[in-house]
Backbone as ProteinMPNN parsed JSONL, in Angstrom:
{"seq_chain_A": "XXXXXXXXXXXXXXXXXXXXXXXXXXXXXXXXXXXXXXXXXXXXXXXXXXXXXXXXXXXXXXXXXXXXXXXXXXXXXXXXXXXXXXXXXXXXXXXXXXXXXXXXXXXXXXXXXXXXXXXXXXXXXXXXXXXXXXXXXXX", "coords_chain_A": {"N_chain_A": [[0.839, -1.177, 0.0], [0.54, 2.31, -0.705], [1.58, 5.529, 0.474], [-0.246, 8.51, 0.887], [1.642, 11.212, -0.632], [3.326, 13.55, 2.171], [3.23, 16.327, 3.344], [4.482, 19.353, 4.052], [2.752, 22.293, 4.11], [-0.281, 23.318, 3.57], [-3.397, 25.141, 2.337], [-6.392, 26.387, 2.925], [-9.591, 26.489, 1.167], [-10.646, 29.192, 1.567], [-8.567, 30.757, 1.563], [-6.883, 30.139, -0.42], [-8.51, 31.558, -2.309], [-8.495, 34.359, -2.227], [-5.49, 34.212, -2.201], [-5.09, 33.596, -4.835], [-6.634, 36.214, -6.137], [-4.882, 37.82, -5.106], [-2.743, 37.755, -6.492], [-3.291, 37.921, -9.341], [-4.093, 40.334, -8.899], [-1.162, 41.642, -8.291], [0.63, 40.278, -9.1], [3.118, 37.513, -9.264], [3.364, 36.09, -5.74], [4.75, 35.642, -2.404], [5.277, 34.103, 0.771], [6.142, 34.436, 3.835], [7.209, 33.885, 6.927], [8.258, 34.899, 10.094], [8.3, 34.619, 12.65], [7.803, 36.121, 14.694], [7.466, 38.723, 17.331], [4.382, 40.043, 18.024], [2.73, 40.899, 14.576], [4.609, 39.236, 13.604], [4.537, 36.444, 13.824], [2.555, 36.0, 12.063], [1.735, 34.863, 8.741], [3.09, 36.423, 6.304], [2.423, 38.115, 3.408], [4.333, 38.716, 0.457], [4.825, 40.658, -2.466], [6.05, 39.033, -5.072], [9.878, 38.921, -4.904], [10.081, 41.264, -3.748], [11.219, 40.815, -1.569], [13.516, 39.896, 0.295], [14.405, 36.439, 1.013], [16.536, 35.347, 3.806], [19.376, 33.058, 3.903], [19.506, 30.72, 5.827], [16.371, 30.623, 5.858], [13.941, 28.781, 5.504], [12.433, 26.651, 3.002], [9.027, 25.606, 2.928], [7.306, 24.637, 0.72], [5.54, 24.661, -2.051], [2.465, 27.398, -2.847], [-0.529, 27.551, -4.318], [-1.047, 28.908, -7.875], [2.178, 28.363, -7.824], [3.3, 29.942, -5.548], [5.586, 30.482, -3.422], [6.152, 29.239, -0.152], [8.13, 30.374, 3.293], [9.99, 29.993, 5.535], [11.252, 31.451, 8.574], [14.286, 30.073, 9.828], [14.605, 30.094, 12.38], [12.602, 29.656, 13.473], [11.421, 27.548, 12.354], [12.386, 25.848, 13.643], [11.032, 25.064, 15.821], [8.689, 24.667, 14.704], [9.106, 22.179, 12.849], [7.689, 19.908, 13.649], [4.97, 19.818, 12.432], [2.207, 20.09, 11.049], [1.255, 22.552, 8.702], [-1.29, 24.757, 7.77], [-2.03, 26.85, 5.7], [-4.945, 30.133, 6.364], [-7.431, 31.845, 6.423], [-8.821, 34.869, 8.045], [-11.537, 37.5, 8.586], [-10.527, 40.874, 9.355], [-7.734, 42.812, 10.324], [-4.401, 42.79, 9.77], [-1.116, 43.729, 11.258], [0.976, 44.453, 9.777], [2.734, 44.238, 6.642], [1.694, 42.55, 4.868], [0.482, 41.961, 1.401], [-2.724, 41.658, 1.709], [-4.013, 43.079, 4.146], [-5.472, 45.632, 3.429], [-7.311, 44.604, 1.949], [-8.917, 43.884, 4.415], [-8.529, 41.396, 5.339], [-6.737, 38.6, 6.661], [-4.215, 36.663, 6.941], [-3.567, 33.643, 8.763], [-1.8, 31.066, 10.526], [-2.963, 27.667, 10.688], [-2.371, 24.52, 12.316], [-1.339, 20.961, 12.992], [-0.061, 18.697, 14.566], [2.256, 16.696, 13.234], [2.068, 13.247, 12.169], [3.986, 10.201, 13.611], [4.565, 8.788, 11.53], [4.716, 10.636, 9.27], [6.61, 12.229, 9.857], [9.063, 10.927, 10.091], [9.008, 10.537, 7.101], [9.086, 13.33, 5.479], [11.964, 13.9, 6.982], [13.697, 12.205, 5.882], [13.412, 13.53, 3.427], [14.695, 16.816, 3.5], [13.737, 20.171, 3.855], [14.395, 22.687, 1.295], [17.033, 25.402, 1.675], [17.15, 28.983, 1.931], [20.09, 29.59, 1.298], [20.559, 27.377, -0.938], [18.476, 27.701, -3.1], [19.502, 29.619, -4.328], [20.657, 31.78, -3.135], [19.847, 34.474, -0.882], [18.154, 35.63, -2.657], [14.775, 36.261, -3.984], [13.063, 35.971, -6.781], [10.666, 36.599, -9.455]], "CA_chain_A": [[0.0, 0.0, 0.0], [1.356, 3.279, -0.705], [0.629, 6.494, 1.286], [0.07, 10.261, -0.01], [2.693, 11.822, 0.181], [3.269, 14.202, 3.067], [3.653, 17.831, 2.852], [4.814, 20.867, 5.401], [2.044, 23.475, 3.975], [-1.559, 23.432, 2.602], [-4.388, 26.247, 2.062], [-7.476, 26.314, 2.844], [-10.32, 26.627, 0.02], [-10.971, 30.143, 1.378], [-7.065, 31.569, 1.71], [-6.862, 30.202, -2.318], [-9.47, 32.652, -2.799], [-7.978, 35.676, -2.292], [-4.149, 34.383, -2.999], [-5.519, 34.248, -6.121], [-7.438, 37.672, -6.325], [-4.063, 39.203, -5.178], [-1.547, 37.012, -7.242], [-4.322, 38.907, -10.752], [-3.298, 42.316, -8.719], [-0.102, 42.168, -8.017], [1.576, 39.169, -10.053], [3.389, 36.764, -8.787], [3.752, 36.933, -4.923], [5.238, 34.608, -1.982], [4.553, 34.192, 1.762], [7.311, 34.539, 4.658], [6.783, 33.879, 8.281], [9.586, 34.954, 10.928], [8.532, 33.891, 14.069], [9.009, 37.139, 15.602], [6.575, 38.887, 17.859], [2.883, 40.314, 17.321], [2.286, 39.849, 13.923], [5.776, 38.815, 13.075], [4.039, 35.116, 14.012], [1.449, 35.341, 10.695], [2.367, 34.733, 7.575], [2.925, 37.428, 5.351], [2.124, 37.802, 1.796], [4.551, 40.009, -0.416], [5.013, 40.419, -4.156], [7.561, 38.18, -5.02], [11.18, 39.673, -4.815], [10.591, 42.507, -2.6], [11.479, 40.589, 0.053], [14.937, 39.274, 0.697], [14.979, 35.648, 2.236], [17.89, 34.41, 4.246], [20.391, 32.139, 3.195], [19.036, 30.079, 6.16], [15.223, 30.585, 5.942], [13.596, 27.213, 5.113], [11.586, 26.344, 2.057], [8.442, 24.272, 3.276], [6.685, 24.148, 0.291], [4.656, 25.833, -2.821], [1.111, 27.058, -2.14], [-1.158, 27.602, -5.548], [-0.244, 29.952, -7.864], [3.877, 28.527, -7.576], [3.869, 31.114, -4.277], [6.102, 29.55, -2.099], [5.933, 29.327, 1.54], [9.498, 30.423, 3.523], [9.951, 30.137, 7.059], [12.803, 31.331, 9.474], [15.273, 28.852, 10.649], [14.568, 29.734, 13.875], [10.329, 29.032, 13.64], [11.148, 26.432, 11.615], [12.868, 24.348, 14.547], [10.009, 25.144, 16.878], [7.191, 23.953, 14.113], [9.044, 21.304, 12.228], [6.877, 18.162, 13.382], [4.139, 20.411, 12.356], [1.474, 20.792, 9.319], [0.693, 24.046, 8.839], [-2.388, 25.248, 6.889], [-2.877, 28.911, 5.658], [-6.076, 30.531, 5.743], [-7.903, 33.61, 6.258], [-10.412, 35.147, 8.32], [-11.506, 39.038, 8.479], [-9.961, 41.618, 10.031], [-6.835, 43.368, 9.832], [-3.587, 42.755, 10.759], [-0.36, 45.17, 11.667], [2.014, 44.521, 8.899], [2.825, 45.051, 5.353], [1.309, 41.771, 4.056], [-0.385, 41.945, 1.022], [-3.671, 40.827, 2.319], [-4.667, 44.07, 4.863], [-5.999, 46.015, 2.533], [-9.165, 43.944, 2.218], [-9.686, 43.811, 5.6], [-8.805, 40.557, 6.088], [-5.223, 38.607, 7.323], [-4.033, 35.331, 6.741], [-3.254, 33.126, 9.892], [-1.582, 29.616, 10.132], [-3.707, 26.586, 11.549], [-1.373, 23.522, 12.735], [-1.678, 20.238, 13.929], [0.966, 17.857, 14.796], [2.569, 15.238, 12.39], [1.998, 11.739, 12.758], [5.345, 9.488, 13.179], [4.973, 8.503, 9.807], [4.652, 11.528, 8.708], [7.871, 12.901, 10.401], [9.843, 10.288, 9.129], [8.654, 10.766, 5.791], [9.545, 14.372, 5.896], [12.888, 13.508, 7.857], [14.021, 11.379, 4.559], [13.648, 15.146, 2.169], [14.39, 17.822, 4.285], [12.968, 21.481, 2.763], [15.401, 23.424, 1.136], [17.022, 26.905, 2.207], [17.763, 30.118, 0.957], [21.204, 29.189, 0.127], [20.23, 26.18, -1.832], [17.932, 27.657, -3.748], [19.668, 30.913, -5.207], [21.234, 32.541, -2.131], [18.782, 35.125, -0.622], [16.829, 36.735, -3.25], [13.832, 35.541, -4.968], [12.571, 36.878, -7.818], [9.557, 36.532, -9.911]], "C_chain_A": [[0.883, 1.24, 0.0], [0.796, 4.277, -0.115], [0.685, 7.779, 0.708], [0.871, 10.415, 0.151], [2.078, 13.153, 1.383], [3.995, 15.696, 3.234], [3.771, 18.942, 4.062], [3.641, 21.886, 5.379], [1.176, 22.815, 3.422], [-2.135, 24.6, 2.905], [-5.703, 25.823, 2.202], [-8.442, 27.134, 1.662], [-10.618, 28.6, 0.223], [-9.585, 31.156, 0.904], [-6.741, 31.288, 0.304], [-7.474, 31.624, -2.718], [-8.386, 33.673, -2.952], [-6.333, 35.569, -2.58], [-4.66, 34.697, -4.252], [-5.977, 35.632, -6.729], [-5.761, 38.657, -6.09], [-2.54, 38.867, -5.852], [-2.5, 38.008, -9.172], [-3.906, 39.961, -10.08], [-2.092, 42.562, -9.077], [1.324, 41.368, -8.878], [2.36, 38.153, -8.826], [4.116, 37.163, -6.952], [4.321, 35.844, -3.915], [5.084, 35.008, -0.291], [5.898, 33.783, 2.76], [6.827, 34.356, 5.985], [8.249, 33.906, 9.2], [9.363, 34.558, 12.083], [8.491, 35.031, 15.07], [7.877, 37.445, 16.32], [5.783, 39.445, 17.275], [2.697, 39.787, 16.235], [3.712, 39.517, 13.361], [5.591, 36.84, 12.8], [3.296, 34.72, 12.908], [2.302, 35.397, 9.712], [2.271, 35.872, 6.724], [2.881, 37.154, 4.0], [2.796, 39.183, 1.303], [4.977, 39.875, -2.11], [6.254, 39.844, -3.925], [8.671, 38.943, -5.71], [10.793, 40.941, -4.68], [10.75, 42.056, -1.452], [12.763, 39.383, 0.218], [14.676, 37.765, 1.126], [16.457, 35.634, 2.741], [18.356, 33.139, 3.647], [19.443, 31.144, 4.199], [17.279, 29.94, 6.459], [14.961, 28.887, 5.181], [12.201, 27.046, 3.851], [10.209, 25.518, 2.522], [7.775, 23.778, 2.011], [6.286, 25.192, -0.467], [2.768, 25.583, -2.983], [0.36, 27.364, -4.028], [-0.834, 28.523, -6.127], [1.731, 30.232, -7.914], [4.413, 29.51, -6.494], [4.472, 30.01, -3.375], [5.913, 30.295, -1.078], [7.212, 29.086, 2.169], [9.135, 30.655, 4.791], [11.572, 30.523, 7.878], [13.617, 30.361, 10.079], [14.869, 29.26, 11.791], [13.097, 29.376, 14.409], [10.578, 27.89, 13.219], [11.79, 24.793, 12.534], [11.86, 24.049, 15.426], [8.597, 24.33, 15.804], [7.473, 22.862, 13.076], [8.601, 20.046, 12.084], [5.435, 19.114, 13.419], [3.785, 20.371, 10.934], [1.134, 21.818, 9.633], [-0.482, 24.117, 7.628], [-2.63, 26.856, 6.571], [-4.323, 29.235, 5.708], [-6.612, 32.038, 6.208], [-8.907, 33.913, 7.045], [-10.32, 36.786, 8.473], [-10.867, 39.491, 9.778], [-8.298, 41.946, 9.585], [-5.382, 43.115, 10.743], [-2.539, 43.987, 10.832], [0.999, 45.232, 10.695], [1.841, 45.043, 7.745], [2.213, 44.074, 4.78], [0.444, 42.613, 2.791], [-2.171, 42.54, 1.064], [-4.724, 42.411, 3.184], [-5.382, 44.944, 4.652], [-7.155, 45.681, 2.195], [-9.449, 43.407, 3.259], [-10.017, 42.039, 6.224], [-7.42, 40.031, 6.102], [-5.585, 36.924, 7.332], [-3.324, 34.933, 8.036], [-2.976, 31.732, 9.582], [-2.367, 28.651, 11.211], [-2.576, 25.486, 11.401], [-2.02, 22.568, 13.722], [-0.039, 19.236, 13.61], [1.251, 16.996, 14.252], [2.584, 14.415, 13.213], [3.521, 11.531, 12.552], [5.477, 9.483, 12.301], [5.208, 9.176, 9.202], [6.375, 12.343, 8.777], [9.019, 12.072, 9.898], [10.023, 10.146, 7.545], [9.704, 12.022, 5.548], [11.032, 14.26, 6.283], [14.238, 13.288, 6.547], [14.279, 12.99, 3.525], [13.836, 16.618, 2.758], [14.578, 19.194, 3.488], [14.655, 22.271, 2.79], [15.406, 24.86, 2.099], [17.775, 27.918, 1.343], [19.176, 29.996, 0.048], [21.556, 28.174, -0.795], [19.455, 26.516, -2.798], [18.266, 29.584, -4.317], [20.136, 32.139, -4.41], [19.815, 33.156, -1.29], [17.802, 36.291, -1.213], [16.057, 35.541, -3.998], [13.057, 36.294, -5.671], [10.958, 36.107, -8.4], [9.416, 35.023, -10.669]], "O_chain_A": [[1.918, 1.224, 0.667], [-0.43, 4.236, -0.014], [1.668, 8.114, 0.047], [1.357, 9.884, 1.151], [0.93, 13.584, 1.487], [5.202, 15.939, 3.222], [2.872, 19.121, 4.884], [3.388, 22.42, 6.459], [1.472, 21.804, 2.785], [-1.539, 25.277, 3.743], [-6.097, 24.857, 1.55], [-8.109, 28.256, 1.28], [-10.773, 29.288, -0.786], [-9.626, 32.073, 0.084], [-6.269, 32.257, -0.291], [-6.924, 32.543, -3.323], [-7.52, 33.653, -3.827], [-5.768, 36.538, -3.087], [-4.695, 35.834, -4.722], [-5.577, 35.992, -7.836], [-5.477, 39.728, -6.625], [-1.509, 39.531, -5.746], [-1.766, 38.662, -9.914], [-3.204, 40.704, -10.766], [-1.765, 43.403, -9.915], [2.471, 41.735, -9.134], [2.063, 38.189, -7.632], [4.96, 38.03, -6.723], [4.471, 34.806, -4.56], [4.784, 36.174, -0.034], [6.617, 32.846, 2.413], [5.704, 34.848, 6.099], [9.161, 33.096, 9.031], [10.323, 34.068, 12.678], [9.064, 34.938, 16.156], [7.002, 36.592, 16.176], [5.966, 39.609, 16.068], [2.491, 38.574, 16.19], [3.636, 39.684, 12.144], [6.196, 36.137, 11.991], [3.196, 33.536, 12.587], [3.432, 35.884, 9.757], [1.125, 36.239, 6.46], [3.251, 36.094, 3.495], [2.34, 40.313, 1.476], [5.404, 38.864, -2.668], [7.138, 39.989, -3.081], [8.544, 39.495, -6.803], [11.17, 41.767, -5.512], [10.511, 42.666, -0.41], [12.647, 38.158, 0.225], [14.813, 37.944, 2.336], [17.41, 35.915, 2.014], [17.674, 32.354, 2.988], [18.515, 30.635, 3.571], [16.938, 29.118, 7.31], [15.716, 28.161, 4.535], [11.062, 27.428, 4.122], [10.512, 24.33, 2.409], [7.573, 22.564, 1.985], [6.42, 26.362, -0.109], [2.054, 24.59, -3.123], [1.217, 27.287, -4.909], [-0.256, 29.365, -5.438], [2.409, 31.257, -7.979], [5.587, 29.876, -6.432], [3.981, 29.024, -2.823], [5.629, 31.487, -0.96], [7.729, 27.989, 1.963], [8.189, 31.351, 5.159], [12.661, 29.969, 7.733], [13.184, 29.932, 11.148], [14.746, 28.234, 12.461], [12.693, 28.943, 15.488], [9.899, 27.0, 13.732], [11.75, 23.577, 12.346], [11.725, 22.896, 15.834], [7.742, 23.569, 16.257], [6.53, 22.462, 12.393], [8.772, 19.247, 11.164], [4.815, 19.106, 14.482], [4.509, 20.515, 9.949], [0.713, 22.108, 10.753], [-0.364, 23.423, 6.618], [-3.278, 27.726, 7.153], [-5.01, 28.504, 4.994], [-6.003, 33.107, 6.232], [-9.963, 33.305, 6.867], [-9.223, 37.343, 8.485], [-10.695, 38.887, 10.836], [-7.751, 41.378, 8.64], [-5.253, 43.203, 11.964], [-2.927, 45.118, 10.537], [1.925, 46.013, 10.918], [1.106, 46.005, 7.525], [1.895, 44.534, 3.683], [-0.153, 43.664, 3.026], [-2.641, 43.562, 0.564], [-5.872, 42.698, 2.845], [-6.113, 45.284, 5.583], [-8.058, 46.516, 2.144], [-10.212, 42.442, 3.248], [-10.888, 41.541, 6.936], [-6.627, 40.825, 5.595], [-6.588, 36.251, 7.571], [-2.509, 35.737, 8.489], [-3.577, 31.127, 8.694], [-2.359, 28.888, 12.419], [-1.867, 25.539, 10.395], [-2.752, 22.792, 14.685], [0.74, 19.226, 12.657], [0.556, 16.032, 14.572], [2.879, 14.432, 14.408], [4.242, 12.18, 11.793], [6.44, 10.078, 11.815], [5.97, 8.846, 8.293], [7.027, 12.85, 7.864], [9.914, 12.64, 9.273], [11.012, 9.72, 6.949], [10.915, 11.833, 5.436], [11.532, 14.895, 5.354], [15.273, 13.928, 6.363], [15.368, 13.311, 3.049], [13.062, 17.51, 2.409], [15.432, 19.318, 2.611], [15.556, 22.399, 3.619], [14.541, 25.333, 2.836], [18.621, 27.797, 0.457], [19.402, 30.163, -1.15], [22.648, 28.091, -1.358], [19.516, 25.68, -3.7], [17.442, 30.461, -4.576], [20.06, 33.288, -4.844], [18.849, 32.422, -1.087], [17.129, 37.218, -0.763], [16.421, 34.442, -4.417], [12.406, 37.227, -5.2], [10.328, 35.246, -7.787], [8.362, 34.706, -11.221]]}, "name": "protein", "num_of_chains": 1, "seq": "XXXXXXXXXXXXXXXXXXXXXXXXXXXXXXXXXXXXXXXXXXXXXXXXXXXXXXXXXXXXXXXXXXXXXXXXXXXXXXXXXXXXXXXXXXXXXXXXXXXXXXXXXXXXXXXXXXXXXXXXXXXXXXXXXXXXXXXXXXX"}
């Protein structure tokens, strides 16, 4: 028997929505999370290459759209037996995302990998900034 594979990031049907609506605005755009305080914890959404990664930021994954999803090495040790899910609900948050602008703010939902899952995972571990082109990313 073979099993899905097993993935670091998904989206929820509503948080598509509006990537989409602001991937037709703005063109191609990509989603960063630092870990840091207030909203330094959500995920941000910025046009892709205006925003530097780090050499060590961590790749988890690409969300619809080819937007990847980049996390800080230092979140990324704290949530690596973790799925994460993007999605969206109204209201506004305190950054530069994207997203604030229509009055509503993308937030990550998480639940805890299974063993299997972590070993899976374990076996391909997500690239990082300096693996994948130093620390810029472009369009």
């Amino acid at each position: 028997m073979t099993s899905a594979p097993t993935h670091r990031i998904d989206i929820t049907r509503e948080a598509a929505h509006l990537l989409a609506d602001l991937i037709a605005r703005h063109g191609p755009v990509m989603f960063h999370q630092s870990g840091g305080c207030c909203d330094g914890s959500a995920p941000m959404c910025y046009p892709r290459g205006e925003f530097r990664v780090g050499a060590a930021d961590v790749l988890l994954g690409n969300l619809p759209g080819d937007t990847p999803f980049w996390m800080s090495a230092d979140q990324f040790e704290y949530w690596r037996h973790t799925h994460l899910t993007v999605d969206v609900v109204r209201g506004r948050g305190s950054g530069f995302s994207l997203e604030a602008p229509e009055g509503m703010r993308f937030l990550i939902r998480s639940r805890l990998l299974a063993d299997a899952e972590v070993e899976r995972l374990a076996a391909d571990p997500p690239p990082t900034g300096d693996q994948v082109g130093g620390s810029t990313v472009g369009p």
